[in-house]
Amino acid sequence: QVHVVESGGGLVQAGGSLRLSCAASGSILSINAMGWYRQAPGKQRELVAVITSGGRTNYAESVKGRFTVSRGNAKNTVYLQMNGLKAEDTAVYHCNLDCVTHWGTRDDYWGQGTQVTVSS
């Protein structure tokens, strides 16, 4: 089995900062990419930021210059530093893991999500 767990969400005022953390564990042979997606009420889940095993990053236009995705010293961890938060950043943030398992399959795994609420 593969487990993905997020932490670090909360309530913050507009203009403030939060740092989300994600850790993956289990039968992981190799990681292709880890990233963050978010889903606001009544909206579809959307990409926020992703980082590949090679360190390449990709961001949604709406968060460029404000959010930074990075990997931890442990290869199975990823962080999302969010600065200059806006009310429209309010959503449940989910961590995504794109990996190859010990069974030889490539799959996507999702965490349960962590709520980020930005008050204006």
PDB file of C-alpha atoms in Angstrom:
ATOM      1  CA  GLN A   1       0.000   0.000   0.000  1.00  0.00           C
ATOM      2  CA  VAL A   2       0.939   3.628  -0.506  1.00  0.00           C
ATOM      3  CA  HIS A   3      -0.055   6.405   1.868  1.00  0.00           C
ATOM      4  CA  VAL A   4      -0.050  10.147   1.297  1.00  0.00           C
ATOM      5  CA  VAL A   5      -0.618  12.515   4.212  1.00  0.00           C
ATOM      6  CA  GLU A   6      -0.849  16.296   4.164  1.00  0.00           C
ATOM      7  CA  SER A   7      -0.542  18.769   7.014  1.00  0.00           C
ATOM      8  CA  GLY A   8      -0.233  22.495   7.598  1.00  0.00           C
ATOM      9  CA  GLY A   9      -3.549  23.935   6.539  1.00  0.00           C
ATOM     10  CA  GLY A  10      -5.491  26.443   8.567  1.00  0.00           C
ATOM     11  CA  LEU A  11      -7.083  29.864   8.733  1.00  0.00           C
ATOM     12  CA  VAL A  12      -5.051  32.912   7.759  1.00  0.00           C
ATOM     13  CA  GLN A  13      -5.762  36.523   6.917  1.00  0.00           C
ATOM     14  CA  ALA A  14      -5.327  37.813   3.399  1.00  0.00           C
ATOM     15  CA  GLY A  15      -1.697  38.625   2.744  1.00  0.00           C
ATOM     16  CA  GLY A  16      -0.507  36.007   5.190  1.00  0.00           C
ATOM     17  CA  SER A  17       1.489  32.825   4.680  1.00  0.00           C
ATOM     18  CA  LEU A  18       1.088  29.110   5.227  1.00  0.00           C
ATOM     19  CA  ARG A  19       3.331  26.139   4.586  1.00  0.00           C
ATOM     20  CA  LEU A  20       1.841  22.796   3.615  1.00  0.00           C
ATOM     21  CA  SER A  21       3.694  19.525   4.021  1.00  0.00           C
ATOM     22  CA  CYS A  22       3.143  16.150   2.395  1.00  0.00           C
ATOM     23  CA  ALA A  23       4.754  12.821   3.159  1.00  0.00           C
ATOM     24  CA  ALA A  24       4.379   9.618   1.199  1.00  0.00           C
ATOM     25  CA  SER A  25       5.117   6.158   2.516  1.00  0.00           C
ATOM     26  CA  GLY A  26       4.626   2.519   1.679  1.00  0.00           C
ATOM     27  CA  SER A  27       5.555   0.340  -1.278  1.00  0.00           C
ATOM     28  CA  ILE A  28       7.157   3.084  -3.375  1.00  0.00           C
ATOM     29  CA  LEU A  29       9.924   2.049  -5.742  1.00  0.00           C
ATOM     30  CA  SER A  30      10.495   5.427  -7.345  1.00  0.00           C
ATOM     31  CA  ILE A  31       8.809   8.825  -7.482  1.00  0.00           C
ATOM     32  CA  ASN A  32       8.156  10.579 -10.795  1.00  0.00           C
ATOM     33  CA  ALA A  33       6.589  13.711  -9.354  1.00  0.00           C
ATOM     34  CA  MET A  34       4.807  15.112  -6.338  1.00  0.00           C
ATOM     35  CA  GLY A  35       2.511  18.063  -6.349  1.00  0.00           C
ATOM     36  CA  TRP A  36      -0.399  19.995  -4.998  1.00  0.00           C
ATOM     37  CA  TYR A  37      -3.906  20.379  -6.302  1.00  0.00           C
ATOM     38  CA  ARG A  38      -6.803  22.268  -4.791  1.00  0.00           C
ATOM     39  CA  GLN A  39     -10.559  22.153  -4.926  1.00  0.00           C
ATOM     40  CA  ALA A  40     -12.787  25.018  -3.910  1.00  0.00           C
ATOM     41  CA  PRO A  41     -16.504  24.513  -3.208  1.00  0.00           C
ATOM     42  CA  GLY A  42     -18.441  24.084  -6.420  1.00  0.00           C
ATOM     43  CA  LYS A  43     -15.292  23.975  -8.545  1.00  0.00           C
ATOM     44  CA  GLN A  44     -13.211  21.275 -10.145  1.00  0.00           C
ATOM     45  CA  ARG A  45      -9.904  20.171  -8.719  1.00  0.00           C
ATOM     46  CA  GLU A  46      -7.068  22.183 -10.268  1.00  0.00           C
ATOM     47  CA  LEU A  47      -3.304  21.982 -10.382  1.00  0.00           C
ATOM     48  CA  VAL A  48      -1.481  24.337  -8.037  1.00  0.00           C
ATOM     49  CA  ALA A  49       2.142  23.257  -8.338  1.00  0.00           C
ATOM     50  CA  VAL A  50       4.147  20.147  -9.127  1.00  0.00           C
ATOM     51  CA  ILE A  51       7.798  19.175  -8.868  1.00  0.00           C
ATOM     52  CA  THR A  52       9.378  16.293 -10.743  1.00  0.00           C
ATOM     53  CA  SER A  53      12.084  13.940  -9.540  1.00  0.00           C
ATOM     54  CA  GLY A  54      14.479  15.987 -11.621  1.00  0.00           C
ATOM     55  CA  GLY A  55      13.509  19.163  -9.824  1.00  0.00           C
ATOM     56  CA  ARG A  56      11.478  20.732 -12.609  1.00  0.00           C
ATOM     57  CA  THR A  57       8.510  22.739 -11.358  1.00  0.00           C
ATOM     58  CA  ASN A  58       5.229  23.830 -12.861  1.00  0.00           C
ATOM     59  CA  TYR A  59       2.782  26.314 -11.368  1.00  0.00           C
ATOM     60  CA  ALA A  60      -0.721  27.501 -12.034  1.00  0.00           C
ATOM     61  CA  GLU A  61      -0.681  31.026 -13.413  1.00  0.00           C
ATOM     62  CA  SER A  62      -2.749  32.231 -10.480  1.00  0.00           C
ATOM     63  CA  VAL A  63      -0.074  31.303  -7.921  1.00  0.00           C
ATOM     64  CA  LYS A  64       3.138  32.133  -9.782  1.00  0.00           C
ATOM     65  CA  GLY A  65       5.336  34.445  -7.765  1.00  0.00           C
ATOM     66  CA  ARG A  66       3.433  33.711  -4.552  1.00  0.00           C
ATOM     67  CA  PHE A  67       3.713  29.932  -4.026  1.00  0.00           C
ATOM     68  CA  THR A  68       6.831  27.780  -4.021  1.00  0.00           C
ATOM     69  CA  VAL A  69       6.894  23.981  -4.247  1.00  0.00           C
ATOM     70  CA  SER A  70       9.964  22.163  -2.967  1.00  0.00           C
ATOM     71  CA  ARG A  71      11.137  18.713  -1.994  1.00  0.00           C
ATOM     72  CA  GLY A  72      12.340  17.754   1.440  1.00  0.00           C
ATOM     73  CA  ASN A  73      15.619  16.090   2.288  1.00  0.00           C
ATOM     74  CA  ALA A  74      13.646  12.868   2.370  1.00  0.00           C
ATOM     75  CA  LYS A  75      12.750  12.120  -1.229  1.00  0.00           C
ATOM     76  CA  ASN A  76       9.193  11.257  -0.336  1.00  0.00           C
ATOM     77  CA  THR A  77       8.272  14.669   1.055  1.00  0.00           C
ATOM     78  CA  VAL A  78       7.091  17.830  -0.650  1.00  0.00           C
ATOM     79  CA  TYR A  79       6.220  21.270   0.642  1.00  0.00           C
ATOM     80  CA  LEU A  80       4.146  24.183  -0.590  1.00  0.00           C
ATOM     81  CA  GLN A  81       5.109  27.593   0.741  1.00  0.00           C
ATOM     82  CA  MET A  82       2.215  29.966   0.192  1.00  0.00           C
ATOM     83  CA  ASN A  83       2.812  33.702   0.556  1.00  0.00           C
ATOM     84  CA  GLY A  84       0.568  36.636  -0.223  1.00  0.00           C
ATOM     85  CA  LEU A  85      -2.532  34.519   0.261  1.00  0.00           C
ATOM     86  CA  LYS A  86      -5.791  35.747  -1.217  1.00  0.00           C
ATOM     87  CA  ALA A  87      -9.402  34.879  -0.472  1.00  0.00           C
ATOM     88  CA  GLU A  88      -9.569  33.027  -3.782  1.00  0.00           C
ATOM     89  CA  ASP A  89      -6.878  30.634  -2.552  1.00  0.00           C
ATOM     90  CA  THR A  90      -9.414  29.182  -0.121  1.00  0.00           C
ATOM     91  CA  ALA A  91      -9.799  25.488  -0.915  1.00  0.00           C
ATOM     92  CA  VAL A  92      -8.990  21.972   0.169  1.00  0.00           C
ATOM     93  CA  TYR A  93      -5.420  21.281  -0.874  1.00  0.00           C
ATOM     94  CA  HIS A  94      -4.550  17.737  -1.890  1.00  0.00           C
ATOM     95  CA  CYS A  95      -1.123  16.229  -2.296  1.00  0.00           C
ATOM     96  CA  ASN A  96      -0.572  14.038  -5.344  1.00  0.00           C
ATOM     97  CA  LEU A  97       2.068  11.352  -5.743  1.00  0.00           C
ATOM     98  CA  ASP A  98       3.012   9.973  -9.158  1.00  0.00           C
ATOM     99  CA  CYS A  99       5.148   6.914  -8.509  1.00  0.00           C
ATOM    100  CA  VAL A 100       6.165   3.429  -9.489  1.00  0.00           C
ATOM    101  CA  THR A 101       5.338   0.863  -6.840  1.00  0.00           C
ATOM    102  CA  HIS A 102       7.216  -2.238  -5.816  1.00  0.00           C
ATOM    103  CA  TRP A 103       4.676  -4.175  -7.858  1.00  0.00           C
ATOM    104  CA  GLY A 104       5.963  -2.450 -10.966  1.00  0.00           C
ATOM    105  CA  THR A 105       2.878  -0.322 -11.607  1.00  0.00           C
ATOM    106  CA  ARG A 106       2.820   3.422 -12.150  1.00  0.00           C
ATOM    107  CA  ASP A 107      -0.041   5.047 -10.289  1.00  0.00           C
ATOM    108  CA  ASP A 108      -1.340   8.275  -8.822  1.00  0.00           C
ATOM    109  CA  TYR A 109      -2.055   8.499  -5.115  1.00  0.00           C
ATOM    110  CA  TRP A 110      -3.898  11.240  -3.285  1.00  0.00           C
ATOM    111  CA  GLY A 111      -3.964  12.480   0.259  1.00  0.00           C
ATOM    112  CA  GLN A 112      -7.179  13.256   2.108  1.00  0.00           C
ATOM    113  CA  GLY A 113      -6.567  16.971   1.810  1.00  0.00           C
ATOM    114  CA  THR A 114      -6.002  19.883   4.147  1.00  0.00           C
ATOM    115  CA  GLN A 115      -8.266  22.921   4.379  1.00  0.00           C
ATOM    116  CA  VAL A 116      -6.827  26.352   3.675  1.00  0.00           C
ATOM    117  CA  THR A 117      -9.103  29.275   4.472  1.00  0.00           C
ATOM    118  CA  VAL A 118      -8.094  32.853   3.731  1.00  0.00           C
ATOM    119  CA  SER A 119     -10.171  35.584   5.315  1.00  0.00           C
ATOM    120  CA  SER A 120     -10.421  38.918   3.558  1.00  0.00           C
TER     121      SER A 120
END
